[in-house]
mmCIF file of C-alpha atoms in Angstrom:
data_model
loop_
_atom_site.group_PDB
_atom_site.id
_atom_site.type_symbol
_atom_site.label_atom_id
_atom_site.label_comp_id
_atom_site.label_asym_id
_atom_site.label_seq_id
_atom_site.Cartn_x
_atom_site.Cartn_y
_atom_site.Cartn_z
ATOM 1 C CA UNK A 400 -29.105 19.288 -2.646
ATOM 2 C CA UNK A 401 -29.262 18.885 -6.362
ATOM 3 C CA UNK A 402 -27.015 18.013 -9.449
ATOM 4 C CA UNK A 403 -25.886 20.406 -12.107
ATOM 5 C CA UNK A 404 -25.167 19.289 -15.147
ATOM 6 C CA UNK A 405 -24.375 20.862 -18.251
ATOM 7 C CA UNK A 406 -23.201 17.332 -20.734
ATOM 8 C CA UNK A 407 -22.631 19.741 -24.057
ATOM 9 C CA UNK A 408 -20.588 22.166 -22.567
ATOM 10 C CA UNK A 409 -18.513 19.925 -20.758
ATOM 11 C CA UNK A 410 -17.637 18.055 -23.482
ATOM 12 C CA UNK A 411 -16.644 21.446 -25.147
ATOM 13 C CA UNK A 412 -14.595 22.120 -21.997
ATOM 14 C CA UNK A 413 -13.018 18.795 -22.262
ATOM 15 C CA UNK A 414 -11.984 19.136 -25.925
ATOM 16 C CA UNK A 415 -10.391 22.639 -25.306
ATOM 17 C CA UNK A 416 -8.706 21.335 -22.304
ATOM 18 C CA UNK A 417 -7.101 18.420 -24.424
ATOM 19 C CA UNK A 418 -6.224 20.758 -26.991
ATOM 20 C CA UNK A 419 -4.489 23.486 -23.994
ATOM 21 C CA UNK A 420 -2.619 20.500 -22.951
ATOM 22 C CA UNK A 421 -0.949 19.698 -26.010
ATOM 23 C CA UNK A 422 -0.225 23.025 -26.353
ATOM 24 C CA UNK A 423 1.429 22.848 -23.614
ATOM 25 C CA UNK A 424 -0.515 24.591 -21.331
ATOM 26 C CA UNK A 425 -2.388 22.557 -18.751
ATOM 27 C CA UNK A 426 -5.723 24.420 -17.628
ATOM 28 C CA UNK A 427 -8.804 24.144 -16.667
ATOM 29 C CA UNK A 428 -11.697 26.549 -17.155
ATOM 30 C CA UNK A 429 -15.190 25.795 -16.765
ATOM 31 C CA UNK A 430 -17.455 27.852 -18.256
ATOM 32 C CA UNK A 431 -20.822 26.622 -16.816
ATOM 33 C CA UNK A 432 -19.405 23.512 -13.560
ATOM 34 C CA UNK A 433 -21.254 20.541 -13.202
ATOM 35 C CA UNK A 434 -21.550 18.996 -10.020
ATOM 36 C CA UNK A 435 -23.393 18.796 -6.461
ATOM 37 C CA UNK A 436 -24.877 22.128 -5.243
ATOM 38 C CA UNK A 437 -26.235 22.556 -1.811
ATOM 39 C CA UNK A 438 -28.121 25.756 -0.940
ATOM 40 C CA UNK A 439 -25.512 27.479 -4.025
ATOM 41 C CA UNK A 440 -26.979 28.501 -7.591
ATOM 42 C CA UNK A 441 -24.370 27.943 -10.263
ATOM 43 C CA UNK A 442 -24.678 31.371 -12.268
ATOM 44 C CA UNK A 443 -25.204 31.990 -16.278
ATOM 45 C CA UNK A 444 -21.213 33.081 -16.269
ATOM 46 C CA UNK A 445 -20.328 29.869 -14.306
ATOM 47 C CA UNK A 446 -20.338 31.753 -10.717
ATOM 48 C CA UNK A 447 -21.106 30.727 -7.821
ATOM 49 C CA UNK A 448 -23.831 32.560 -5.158
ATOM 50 C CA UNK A 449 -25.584 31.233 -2.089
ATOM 51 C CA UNK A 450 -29.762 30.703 -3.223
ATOM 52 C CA UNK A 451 -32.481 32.285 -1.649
ATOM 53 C CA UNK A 452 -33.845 29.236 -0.049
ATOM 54 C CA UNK A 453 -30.054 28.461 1.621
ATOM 55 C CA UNK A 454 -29.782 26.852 4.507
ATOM 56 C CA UNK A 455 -29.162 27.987 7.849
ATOM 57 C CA UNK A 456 -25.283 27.488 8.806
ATOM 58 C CA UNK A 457 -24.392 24.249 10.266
ATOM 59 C CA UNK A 458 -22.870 24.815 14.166
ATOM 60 C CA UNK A 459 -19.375 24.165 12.363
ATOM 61 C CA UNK A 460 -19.125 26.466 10.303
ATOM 62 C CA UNK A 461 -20.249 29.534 13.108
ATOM 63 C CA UNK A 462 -24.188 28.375 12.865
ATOM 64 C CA UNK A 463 -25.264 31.837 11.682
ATOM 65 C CA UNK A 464 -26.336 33.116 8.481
ATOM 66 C CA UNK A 465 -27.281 30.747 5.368
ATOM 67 C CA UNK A 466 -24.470 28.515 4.315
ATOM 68 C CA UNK A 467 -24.116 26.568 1.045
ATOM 69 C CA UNK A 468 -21.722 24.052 -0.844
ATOM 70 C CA UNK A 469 -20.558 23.036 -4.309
ATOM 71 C CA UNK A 470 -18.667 19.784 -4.805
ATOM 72 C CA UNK A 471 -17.433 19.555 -8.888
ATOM 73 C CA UNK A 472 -17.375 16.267 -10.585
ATOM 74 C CA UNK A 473 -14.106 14.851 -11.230
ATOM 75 C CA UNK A 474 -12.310 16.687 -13.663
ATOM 76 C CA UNK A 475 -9.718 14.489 -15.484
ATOM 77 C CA UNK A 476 -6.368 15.279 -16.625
ATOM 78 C CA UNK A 477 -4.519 14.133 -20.298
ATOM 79 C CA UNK A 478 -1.525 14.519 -17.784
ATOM 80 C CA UNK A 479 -0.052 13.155 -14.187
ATOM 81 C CA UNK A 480 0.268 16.245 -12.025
ATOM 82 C CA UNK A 481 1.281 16.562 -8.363
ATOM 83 C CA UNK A 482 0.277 20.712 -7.905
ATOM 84 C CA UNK A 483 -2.858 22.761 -8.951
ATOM 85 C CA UNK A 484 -2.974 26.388 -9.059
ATOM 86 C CA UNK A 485 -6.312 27.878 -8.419
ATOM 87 C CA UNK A 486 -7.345 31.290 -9.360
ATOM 88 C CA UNK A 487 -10.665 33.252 -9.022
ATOM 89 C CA UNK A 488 -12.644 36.549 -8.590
ATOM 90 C CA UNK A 489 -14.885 37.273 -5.418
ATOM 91 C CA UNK A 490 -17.007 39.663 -4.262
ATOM 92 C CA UNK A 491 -17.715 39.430 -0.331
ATOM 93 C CA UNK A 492 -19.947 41.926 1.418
ATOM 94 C CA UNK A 493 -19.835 42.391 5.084
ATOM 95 C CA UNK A 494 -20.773 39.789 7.259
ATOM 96 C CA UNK A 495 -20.092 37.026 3.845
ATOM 97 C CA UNK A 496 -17.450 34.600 3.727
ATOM 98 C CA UNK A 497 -15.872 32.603 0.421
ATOM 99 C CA UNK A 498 -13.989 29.351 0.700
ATOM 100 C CA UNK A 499 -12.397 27.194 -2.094
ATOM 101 C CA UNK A 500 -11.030 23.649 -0.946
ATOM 102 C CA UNK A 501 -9.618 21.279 -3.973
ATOM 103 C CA UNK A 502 -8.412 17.995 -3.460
ATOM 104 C CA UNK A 503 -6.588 14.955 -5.845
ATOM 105 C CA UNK A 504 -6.878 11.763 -7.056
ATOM 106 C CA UNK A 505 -4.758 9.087 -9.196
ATOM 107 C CA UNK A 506 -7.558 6.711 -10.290
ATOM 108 C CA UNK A 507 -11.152 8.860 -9.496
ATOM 109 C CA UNK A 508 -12.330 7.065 -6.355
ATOM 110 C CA UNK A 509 -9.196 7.303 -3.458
ATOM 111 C CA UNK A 510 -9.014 11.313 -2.797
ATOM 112 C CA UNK A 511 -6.447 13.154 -0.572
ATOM 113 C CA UNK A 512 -7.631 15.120 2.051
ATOM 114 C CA UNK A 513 -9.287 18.529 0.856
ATOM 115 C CA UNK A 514 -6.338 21.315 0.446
ATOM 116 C CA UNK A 515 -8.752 24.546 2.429
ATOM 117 C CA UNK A 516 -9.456 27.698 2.284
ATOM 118 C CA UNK A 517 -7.319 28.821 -1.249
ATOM 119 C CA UNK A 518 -6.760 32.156 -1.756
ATOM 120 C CA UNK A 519 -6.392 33.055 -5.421
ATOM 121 C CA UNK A 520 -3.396 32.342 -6.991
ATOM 122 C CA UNK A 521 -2.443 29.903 -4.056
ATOM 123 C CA UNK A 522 -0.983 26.260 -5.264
ATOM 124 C CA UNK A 523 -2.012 23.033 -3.223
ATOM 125 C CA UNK A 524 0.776 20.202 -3.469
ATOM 126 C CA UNK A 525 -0.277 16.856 -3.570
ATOM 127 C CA UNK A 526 2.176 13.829 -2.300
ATOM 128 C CA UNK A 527 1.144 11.574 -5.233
ATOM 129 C CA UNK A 528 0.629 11.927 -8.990
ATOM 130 C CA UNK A 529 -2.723 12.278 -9.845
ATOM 131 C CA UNK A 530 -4.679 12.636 -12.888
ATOM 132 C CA UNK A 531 -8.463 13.958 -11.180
ATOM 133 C CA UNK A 532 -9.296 17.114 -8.970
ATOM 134 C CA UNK A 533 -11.792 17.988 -7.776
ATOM 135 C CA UNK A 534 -13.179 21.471 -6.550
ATOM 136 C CA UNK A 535 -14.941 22.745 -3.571
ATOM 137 C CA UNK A 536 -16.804 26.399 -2.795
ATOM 138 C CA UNK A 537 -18.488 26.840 0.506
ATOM 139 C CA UNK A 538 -20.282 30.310 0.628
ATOM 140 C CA UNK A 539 -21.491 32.003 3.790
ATOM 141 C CA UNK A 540 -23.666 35.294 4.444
ATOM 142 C CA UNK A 541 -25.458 37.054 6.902
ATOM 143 C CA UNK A 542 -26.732 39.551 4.718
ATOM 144 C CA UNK A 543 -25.901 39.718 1.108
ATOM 145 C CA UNK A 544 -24.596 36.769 -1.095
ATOM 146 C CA UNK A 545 -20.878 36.417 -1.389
ATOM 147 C CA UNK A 546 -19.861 35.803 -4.678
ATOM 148 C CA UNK A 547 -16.971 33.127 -6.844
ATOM 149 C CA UNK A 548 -16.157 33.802 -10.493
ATOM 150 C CA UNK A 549 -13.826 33.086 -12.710
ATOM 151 C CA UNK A 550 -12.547 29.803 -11.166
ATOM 152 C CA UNK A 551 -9.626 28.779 -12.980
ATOM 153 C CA UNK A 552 -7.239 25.564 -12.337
ATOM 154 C CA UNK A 553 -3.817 25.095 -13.772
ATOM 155 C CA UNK A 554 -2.216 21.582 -12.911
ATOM 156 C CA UNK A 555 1.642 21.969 -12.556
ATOM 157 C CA UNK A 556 3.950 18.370 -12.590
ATOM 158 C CA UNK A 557 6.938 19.698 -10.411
ATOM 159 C CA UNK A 558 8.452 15.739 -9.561
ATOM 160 C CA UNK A 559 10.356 14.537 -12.461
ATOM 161 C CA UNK A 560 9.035 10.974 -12.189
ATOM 162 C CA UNK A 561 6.453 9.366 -10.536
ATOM 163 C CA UNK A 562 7.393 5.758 -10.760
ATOM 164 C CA UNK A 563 9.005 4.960 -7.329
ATOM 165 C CA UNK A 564 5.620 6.372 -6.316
ATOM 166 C CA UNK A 565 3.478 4.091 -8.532
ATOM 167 C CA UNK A 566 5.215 1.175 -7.288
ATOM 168 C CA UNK A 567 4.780 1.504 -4.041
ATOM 169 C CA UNK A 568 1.966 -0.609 -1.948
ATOM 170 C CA UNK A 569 -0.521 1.450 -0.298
ATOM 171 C CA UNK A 570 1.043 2.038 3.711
ATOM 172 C CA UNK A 571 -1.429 0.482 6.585
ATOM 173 C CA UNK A 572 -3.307 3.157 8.057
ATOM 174 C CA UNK A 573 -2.177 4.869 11.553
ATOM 175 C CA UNK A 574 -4.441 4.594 14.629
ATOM 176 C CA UNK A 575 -4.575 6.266 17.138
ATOM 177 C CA UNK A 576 -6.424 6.275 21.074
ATOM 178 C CA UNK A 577 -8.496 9.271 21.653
ATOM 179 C CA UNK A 578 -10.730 10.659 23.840
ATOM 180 C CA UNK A 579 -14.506 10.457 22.421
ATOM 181 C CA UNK A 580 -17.993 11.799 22.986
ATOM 182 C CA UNK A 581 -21.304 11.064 21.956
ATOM 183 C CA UNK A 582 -22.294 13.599 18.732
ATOM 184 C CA UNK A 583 -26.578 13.319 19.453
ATOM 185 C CA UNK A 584 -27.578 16.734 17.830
ATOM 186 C CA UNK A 585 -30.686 14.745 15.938
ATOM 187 C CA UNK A 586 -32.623 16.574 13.824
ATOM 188 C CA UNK A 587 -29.588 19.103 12.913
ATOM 189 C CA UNK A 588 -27.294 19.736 9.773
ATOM 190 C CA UNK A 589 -24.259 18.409 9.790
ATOM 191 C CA UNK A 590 -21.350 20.558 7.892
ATOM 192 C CA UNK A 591 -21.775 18.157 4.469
ATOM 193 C CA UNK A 592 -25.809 18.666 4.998
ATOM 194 C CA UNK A 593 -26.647 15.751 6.260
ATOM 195 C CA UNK A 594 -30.007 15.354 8.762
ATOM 196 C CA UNK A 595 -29.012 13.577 11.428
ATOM 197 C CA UNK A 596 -31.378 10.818 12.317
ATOM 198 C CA UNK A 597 -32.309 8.969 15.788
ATOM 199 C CA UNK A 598 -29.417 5.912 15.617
ATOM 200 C CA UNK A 599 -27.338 7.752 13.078
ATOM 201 C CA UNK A 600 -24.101 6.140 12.222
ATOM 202 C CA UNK A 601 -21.021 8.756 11.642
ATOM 203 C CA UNK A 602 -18.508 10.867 12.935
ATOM 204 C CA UNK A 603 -17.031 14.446 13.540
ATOM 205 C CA UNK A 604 -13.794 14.924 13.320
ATOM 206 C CA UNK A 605 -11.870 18.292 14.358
ATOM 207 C CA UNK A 606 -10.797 19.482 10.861
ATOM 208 C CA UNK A 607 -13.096 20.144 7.332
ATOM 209 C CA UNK A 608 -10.355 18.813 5.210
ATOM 210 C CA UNK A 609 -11.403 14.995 5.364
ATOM 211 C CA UNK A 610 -15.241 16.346 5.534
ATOM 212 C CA UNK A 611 -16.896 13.325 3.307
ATOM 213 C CA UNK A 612 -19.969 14.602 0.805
ATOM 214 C CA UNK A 613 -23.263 14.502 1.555
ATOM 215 C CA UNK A 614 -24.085 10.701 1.256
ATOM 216 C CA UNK A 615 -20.790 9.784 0.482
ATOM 217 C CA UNK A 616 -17.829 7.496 1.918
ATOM 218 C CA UNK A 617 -14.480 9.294 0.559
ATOM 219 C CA UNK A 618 -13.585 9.750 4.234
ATOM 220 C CA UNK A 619 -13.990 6.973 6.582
ATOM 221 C CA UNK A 620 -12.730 5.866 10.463
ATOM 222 C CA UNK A 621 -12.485 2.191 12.050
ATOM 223 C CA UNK A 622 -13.154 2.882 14.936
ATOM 224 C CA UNK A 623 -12.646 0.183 18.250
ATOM 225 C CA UNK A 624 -14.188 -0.140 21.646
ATOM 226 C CA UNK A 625 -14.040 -2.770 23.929
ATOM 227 C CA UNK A 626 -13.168 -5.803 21.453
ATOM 228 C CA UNK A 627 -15.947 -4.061 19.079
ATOM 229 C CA UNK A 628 -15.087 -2.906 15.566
ATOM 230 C CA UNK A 629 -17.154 -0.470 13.124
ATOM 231 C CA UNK A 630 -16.416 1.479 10.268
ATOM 232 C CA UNK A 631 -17.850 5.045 9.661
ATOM 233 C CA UNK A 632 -18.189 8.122 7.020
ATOM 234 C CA UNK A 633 -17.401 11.883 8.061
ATOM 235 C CA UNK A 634 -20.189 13.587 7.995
ATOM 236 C CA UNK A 635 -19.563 16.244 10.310
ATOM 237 C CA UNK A 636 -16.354 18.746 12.177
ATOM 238 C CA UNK A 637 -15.684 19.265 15.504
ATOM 239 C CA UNK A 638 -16.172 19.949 18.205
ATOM 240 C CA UNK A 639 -13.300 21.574 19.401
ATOM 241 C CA UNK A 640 -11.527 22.701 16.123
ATOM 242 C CA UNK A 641 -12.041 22.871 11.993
ATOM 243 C CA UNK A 642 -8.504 22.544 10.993
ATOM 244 C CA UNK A 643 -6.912 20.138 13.086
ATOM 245 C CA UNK A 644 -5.325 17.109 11.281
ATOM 246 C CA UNK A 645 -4.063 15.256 14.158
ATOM 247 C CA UNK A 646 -3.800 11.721 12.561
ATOM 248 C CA UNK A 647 -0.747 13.503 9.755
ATOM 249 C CA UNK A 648 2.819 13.658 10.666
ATOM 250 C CA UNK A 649 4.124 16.752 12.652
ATOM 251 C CA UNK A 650 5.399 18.348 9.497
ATOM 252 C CA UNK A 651 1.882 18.215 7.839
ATOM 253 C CA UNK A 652 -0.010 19.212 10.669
ATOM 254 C CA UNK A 653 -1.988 22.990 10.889
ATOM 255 C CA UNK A 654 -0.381 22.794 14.759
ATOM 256 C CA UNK A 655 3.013 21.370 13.542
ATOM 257 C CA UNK A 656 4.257 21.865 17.158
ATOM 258 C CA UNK A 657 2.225 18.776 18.340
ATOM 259 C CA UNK A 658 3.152 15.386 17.242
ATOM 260 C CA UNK A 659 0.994 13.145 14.997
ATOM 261 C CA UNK A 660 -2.139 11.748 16.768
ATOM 262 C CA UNK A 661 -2.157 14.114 19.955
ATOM 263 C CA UNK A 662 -5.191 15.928 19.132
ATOM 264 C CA UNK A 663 -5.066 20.069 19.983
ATOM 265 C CA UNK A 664 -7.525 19.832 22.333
ATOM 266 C CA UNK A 665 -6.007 16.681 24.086
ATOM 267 C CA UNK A 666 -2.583 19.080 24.344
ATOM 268 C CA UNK A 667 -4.958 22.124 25.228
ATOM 269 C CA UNK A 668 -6.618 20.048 28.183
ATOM 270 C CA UNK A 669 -3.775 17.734 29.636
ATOM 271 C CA UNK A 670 -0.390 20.141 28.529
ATOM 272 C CA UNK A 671 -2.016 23.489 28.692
ATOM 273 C CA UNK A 672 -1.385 24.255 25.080
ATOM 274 C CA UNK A 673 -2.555 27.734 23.808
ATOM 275 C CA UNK A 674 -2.931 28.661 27.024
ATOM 276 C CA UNK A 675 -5.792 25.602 27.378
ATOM 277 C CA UNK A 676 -7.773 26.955 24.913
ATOM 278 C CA UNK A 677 -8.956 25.374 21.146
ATOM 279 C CA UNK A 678 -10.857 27.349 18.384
ATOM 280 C CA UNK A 679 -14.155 27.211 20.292
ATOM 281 C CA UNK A 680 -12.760 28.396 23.343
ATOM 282 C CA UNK A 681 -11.230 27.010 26.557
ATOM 283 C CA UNK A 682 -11.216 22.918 26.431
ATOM 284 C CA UNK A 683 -13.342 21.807 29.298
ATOM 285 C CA UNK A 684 -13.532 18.020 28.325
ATOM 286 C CA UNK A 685 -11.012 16.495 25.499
ATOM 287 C CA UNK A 686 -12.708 14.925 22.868
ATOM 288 C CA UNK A 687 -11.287 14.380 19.452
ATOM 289 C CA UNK A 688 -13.722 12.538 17.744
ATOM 290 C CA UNK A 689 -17.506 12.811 17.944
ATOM 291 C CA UNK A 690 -19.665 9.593 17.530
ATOM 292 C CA UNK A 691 -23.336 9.430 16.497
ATOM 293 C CA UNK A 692 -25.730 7.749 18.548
ATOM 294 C CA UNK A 693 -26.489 4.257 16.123
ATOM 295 C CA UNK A 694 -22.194 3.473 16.593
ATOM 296 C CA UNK A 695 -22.317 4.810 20.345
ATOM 297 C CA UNK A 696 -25.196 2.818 21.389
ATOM 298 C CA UNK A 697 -26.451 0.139 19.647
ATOM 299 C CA UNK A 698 -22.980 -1.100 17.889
ATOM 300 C CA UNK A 699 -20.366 -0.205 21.203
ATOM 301 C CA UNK A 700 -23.357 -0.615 24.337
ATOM 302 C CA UNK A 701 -21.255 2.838 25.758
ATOM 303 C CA UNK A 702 -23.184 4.313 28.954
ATOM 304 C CA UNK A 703 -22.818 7.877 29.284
ATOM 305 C CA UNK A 704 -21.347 10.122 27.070
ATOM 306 C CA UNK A 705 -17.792 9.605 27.232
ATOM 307 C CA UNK A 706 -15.283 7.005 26.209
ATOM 308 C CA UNK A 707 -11.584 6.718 24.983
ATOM 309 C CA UNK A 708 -11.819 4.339 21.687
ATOM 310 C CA UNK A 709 -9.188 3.905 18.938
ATOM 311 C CA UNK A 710 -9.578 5.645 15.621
ATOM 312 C CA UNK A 711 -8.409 4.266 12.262
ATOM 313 C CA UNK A 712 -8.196 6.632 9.443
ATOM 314 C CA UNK A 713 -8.755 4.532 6.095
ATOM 315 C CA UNK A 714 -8.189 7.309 3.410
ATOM 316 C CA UNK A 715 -4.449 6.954 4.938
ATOM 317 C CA UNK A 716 -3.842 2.991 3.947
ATOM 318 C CA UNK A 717 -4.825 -0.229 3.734
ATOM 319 C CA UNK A 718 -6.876 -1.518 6.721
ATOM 320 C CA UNK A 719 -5.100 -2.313 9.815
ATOM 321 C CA UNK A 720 -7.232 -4.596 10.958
ATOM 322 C CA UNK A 721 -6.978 -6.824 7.893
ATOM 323 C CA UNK A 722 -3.440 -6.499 8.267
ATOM 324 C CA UNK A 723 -3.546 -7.248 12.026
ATOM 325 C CA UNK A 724 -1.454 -3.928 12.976
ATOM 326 C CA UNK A 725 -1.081 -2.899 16.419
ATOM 327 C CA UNK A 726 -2.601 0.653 17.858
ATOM 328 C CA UNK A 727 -0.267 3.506 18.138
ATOM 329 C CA UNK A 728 -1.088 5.220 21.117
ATOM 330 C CA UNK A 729 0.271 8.208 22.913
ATOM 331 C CA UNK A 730 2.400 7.568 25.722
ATOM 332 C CA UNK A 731 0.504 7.600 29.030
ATOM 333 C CA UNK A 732 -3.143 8.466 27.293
ATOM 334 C CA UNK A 733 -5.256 9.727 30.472
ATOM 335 C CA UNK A 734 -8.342 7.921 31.388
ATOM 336 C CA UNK A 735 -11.682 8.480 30.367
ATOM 337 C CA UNK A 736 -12.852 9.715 33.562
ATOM 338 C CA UNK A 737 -9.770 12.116 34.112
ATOM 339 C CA UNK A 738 -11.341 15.261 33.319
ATOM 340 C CA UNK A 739 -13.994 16.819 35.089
ATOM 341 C CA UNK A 740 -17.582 17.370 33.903
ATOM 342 C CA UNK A 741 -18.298 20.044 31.343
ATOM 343 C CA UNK A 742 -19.417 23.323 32.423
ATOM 344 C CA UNK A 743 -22.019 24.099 29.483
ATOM 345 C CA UNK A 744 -21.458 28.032 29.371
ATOM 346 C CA UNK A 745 -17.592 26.879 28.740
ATOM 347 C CA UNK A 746 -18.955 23.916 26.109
ATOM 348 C CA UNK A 747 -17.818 25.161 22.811
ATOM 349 C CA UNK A 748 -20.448 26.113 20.436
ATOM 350 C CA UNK A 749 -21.872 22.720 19.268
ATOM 351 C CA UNK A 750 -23.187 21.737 22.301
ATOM 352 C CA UNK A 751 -27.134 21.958 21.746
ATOM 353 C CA UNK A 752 -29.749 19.568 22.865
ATOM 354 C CA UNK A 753 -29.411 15.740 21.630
ATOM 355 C CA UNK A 754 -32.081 12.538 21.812
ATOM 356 C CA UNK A 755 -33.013 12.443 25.335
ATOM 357 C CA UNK A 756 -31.866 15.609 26.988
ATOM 358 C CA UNK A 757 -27.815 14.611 26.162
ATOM 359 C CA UNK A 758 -25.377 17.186 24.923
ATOM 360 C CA UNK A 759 -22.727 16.796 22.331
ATOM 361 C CA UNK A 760 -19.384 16.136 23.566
ATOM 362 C CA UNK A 761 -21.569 16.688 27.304
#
């Protein structure tokens, strides 16, 4: 992982943005991005292509081929806007994929969830004003690098006012009781890039578009066990799906038949939903949220691999626990020990090896 930075023509950039918005026309080209680039060379035209030296896939993202990631620095707006248009150029040859996630802020630190997998000319609505995006490329190959060019982003203010918005405190943050596993895995990638370490302390959840950055904390779960408490980044997706937003309301959801904080695979194992199966295949186990081994262990004591905790997403709202909020649960949660062992040829694709012989999500 290494920073690209590029100070005199960003400042150029900056002064022709001001001058576009004036003009009336809110843009934002950059010539030559500066920003975090992992296993992805930032070309002389301001492309973007996977390096030689790449990375092998993480297991989330299919675990074959080389993968790599770009995260932009904040780019700030003259303007409030609530929508960004993206458009680009690609070139993908067989067996390459291209993916460009952006995502909103109103002061440069709190960030929405990532808006995935933008096809150009696509829009990604925002629920509050902001004044910072960022962008997000993640390139994969087999064979041949994929290619991004030409990455263009327009920010559109479609709400006449913000100010009922502005004025409004910050809502307490839902939680919700899920089934858990154990992540283990040590020694692998996780989808930011981070190494996971013996007594690591993070989480997977099932959907890339609250996937933190490498080392960083933009994303983060309370999550409570047993009269035990502990807060933690995402740092990784999975295991059972990549695009499943569970904690959102129904409306908001990628399975918007499922109501807010019934996980797909919960639905998949305990309704029969999709016919029982998630993305990686037929749900065996539920688990929504994966747990490293430093919470699992050594903060929550669990024995085996399997638990039902409650989950507190903190990008959502203030702190529940600070407000002394109650859990929202789904009615009639099943136990922990409801579901029958794992088969591991039906495990989904995650499932590898962990510190001392365990599996993830086994």
């Amino acid at each position: 992982m290494h920073r690209v930075v590029h100070r005199p023509v960003r400042d150029v950039a900056a002064f022709a943005l001001l001058i576009a918005c004036l003009a009336g026309l809110p843009a934002y080209a950059a010539p030559q991005p500066a920003g975090i680039a992992d296993g992805i060379i930032v070309t002389p035209g301001g492309g973007f292509a996977l390096a030689t030296d790449a990375p092998p896939a993480p297991v989330a993202f299919g675990g074959a081929g080389r993968f790599g990631s770009f995260i932009s620095d904040a780019l700030a707006y003259p303007h409030v806007f609530d929508t960004l248009r993206v458009a680009y150029e690609t070139r993908v040859p067989r067996g390459a994929q291209v993916a460009l996630d952006v995502r909103a802020s109103a002061d440069g630190a709190r960030w929405t969830p990532w808006v995935v997998d933008l096809a150009p000319g696509a829009t990604a609505r925002f629920d509050q004003p902001a004044r910072f995006a960022q962008y997000r490329v993640r390139l994969l190959a087999t064979g041949d690098t994929p290619l991004l060019r030409s990455l263009r982003l327009t920010p559109e203010r479609s709400a006449p006012s913000f100010t009922a918005f502005e004025n409004e405190p910050p809502p307490v943050a839902p939680t919700f009781t899920v089934h858990a596993t154990r992540l283990g895995l040590v020694g692998r990638r996780t989808a930011n890039g981070h190494r996971i370490v013996k007594r690591d302390r993070f989480v997977a959840l099932p959907c890339v578009c609250v996937l933190s950055s490498r080392g960083g904390s933009e994303y983060m779960v309370r999550i409570t066990h047993n009269g035990r408490s502990v807060v933690a980044p995402v740092y990784d997706v999975g295991p059972w799906n990549t695009r499943d937003n569970y904690w959102d309301p129904q409306e908001k959801r990628y399975f918007n038949d499922l109501r807010q904080g019934w996980p797909q695979d919960h639905a998949a194992f305990f309704e029969g939903h999709n016919n029982g199966r998630a993305q990686h295949g037929r749900v065996r186990f539920p688990t929504a949220i994966d747990i490293a081994d430093g919470v699992w262990w050594d903060d929550f004591g669990i024995k085996g691999d399997r638990a039902v905790v409650d989950v507190t997403f903190l990008w959502m709202g203030r702190d529940p626990l600070e407000q002394a909020a109650q859990p929202q649960s789904p009615p009639e949660m099943p136990p922990a020990d409801a579901s029958p062992a794992p088969s591991p040829a039906d495990a989904p694709p995650a499932d590898v090896p962990g510190e001392e012989g365990q599996e993830r999500g086994g």
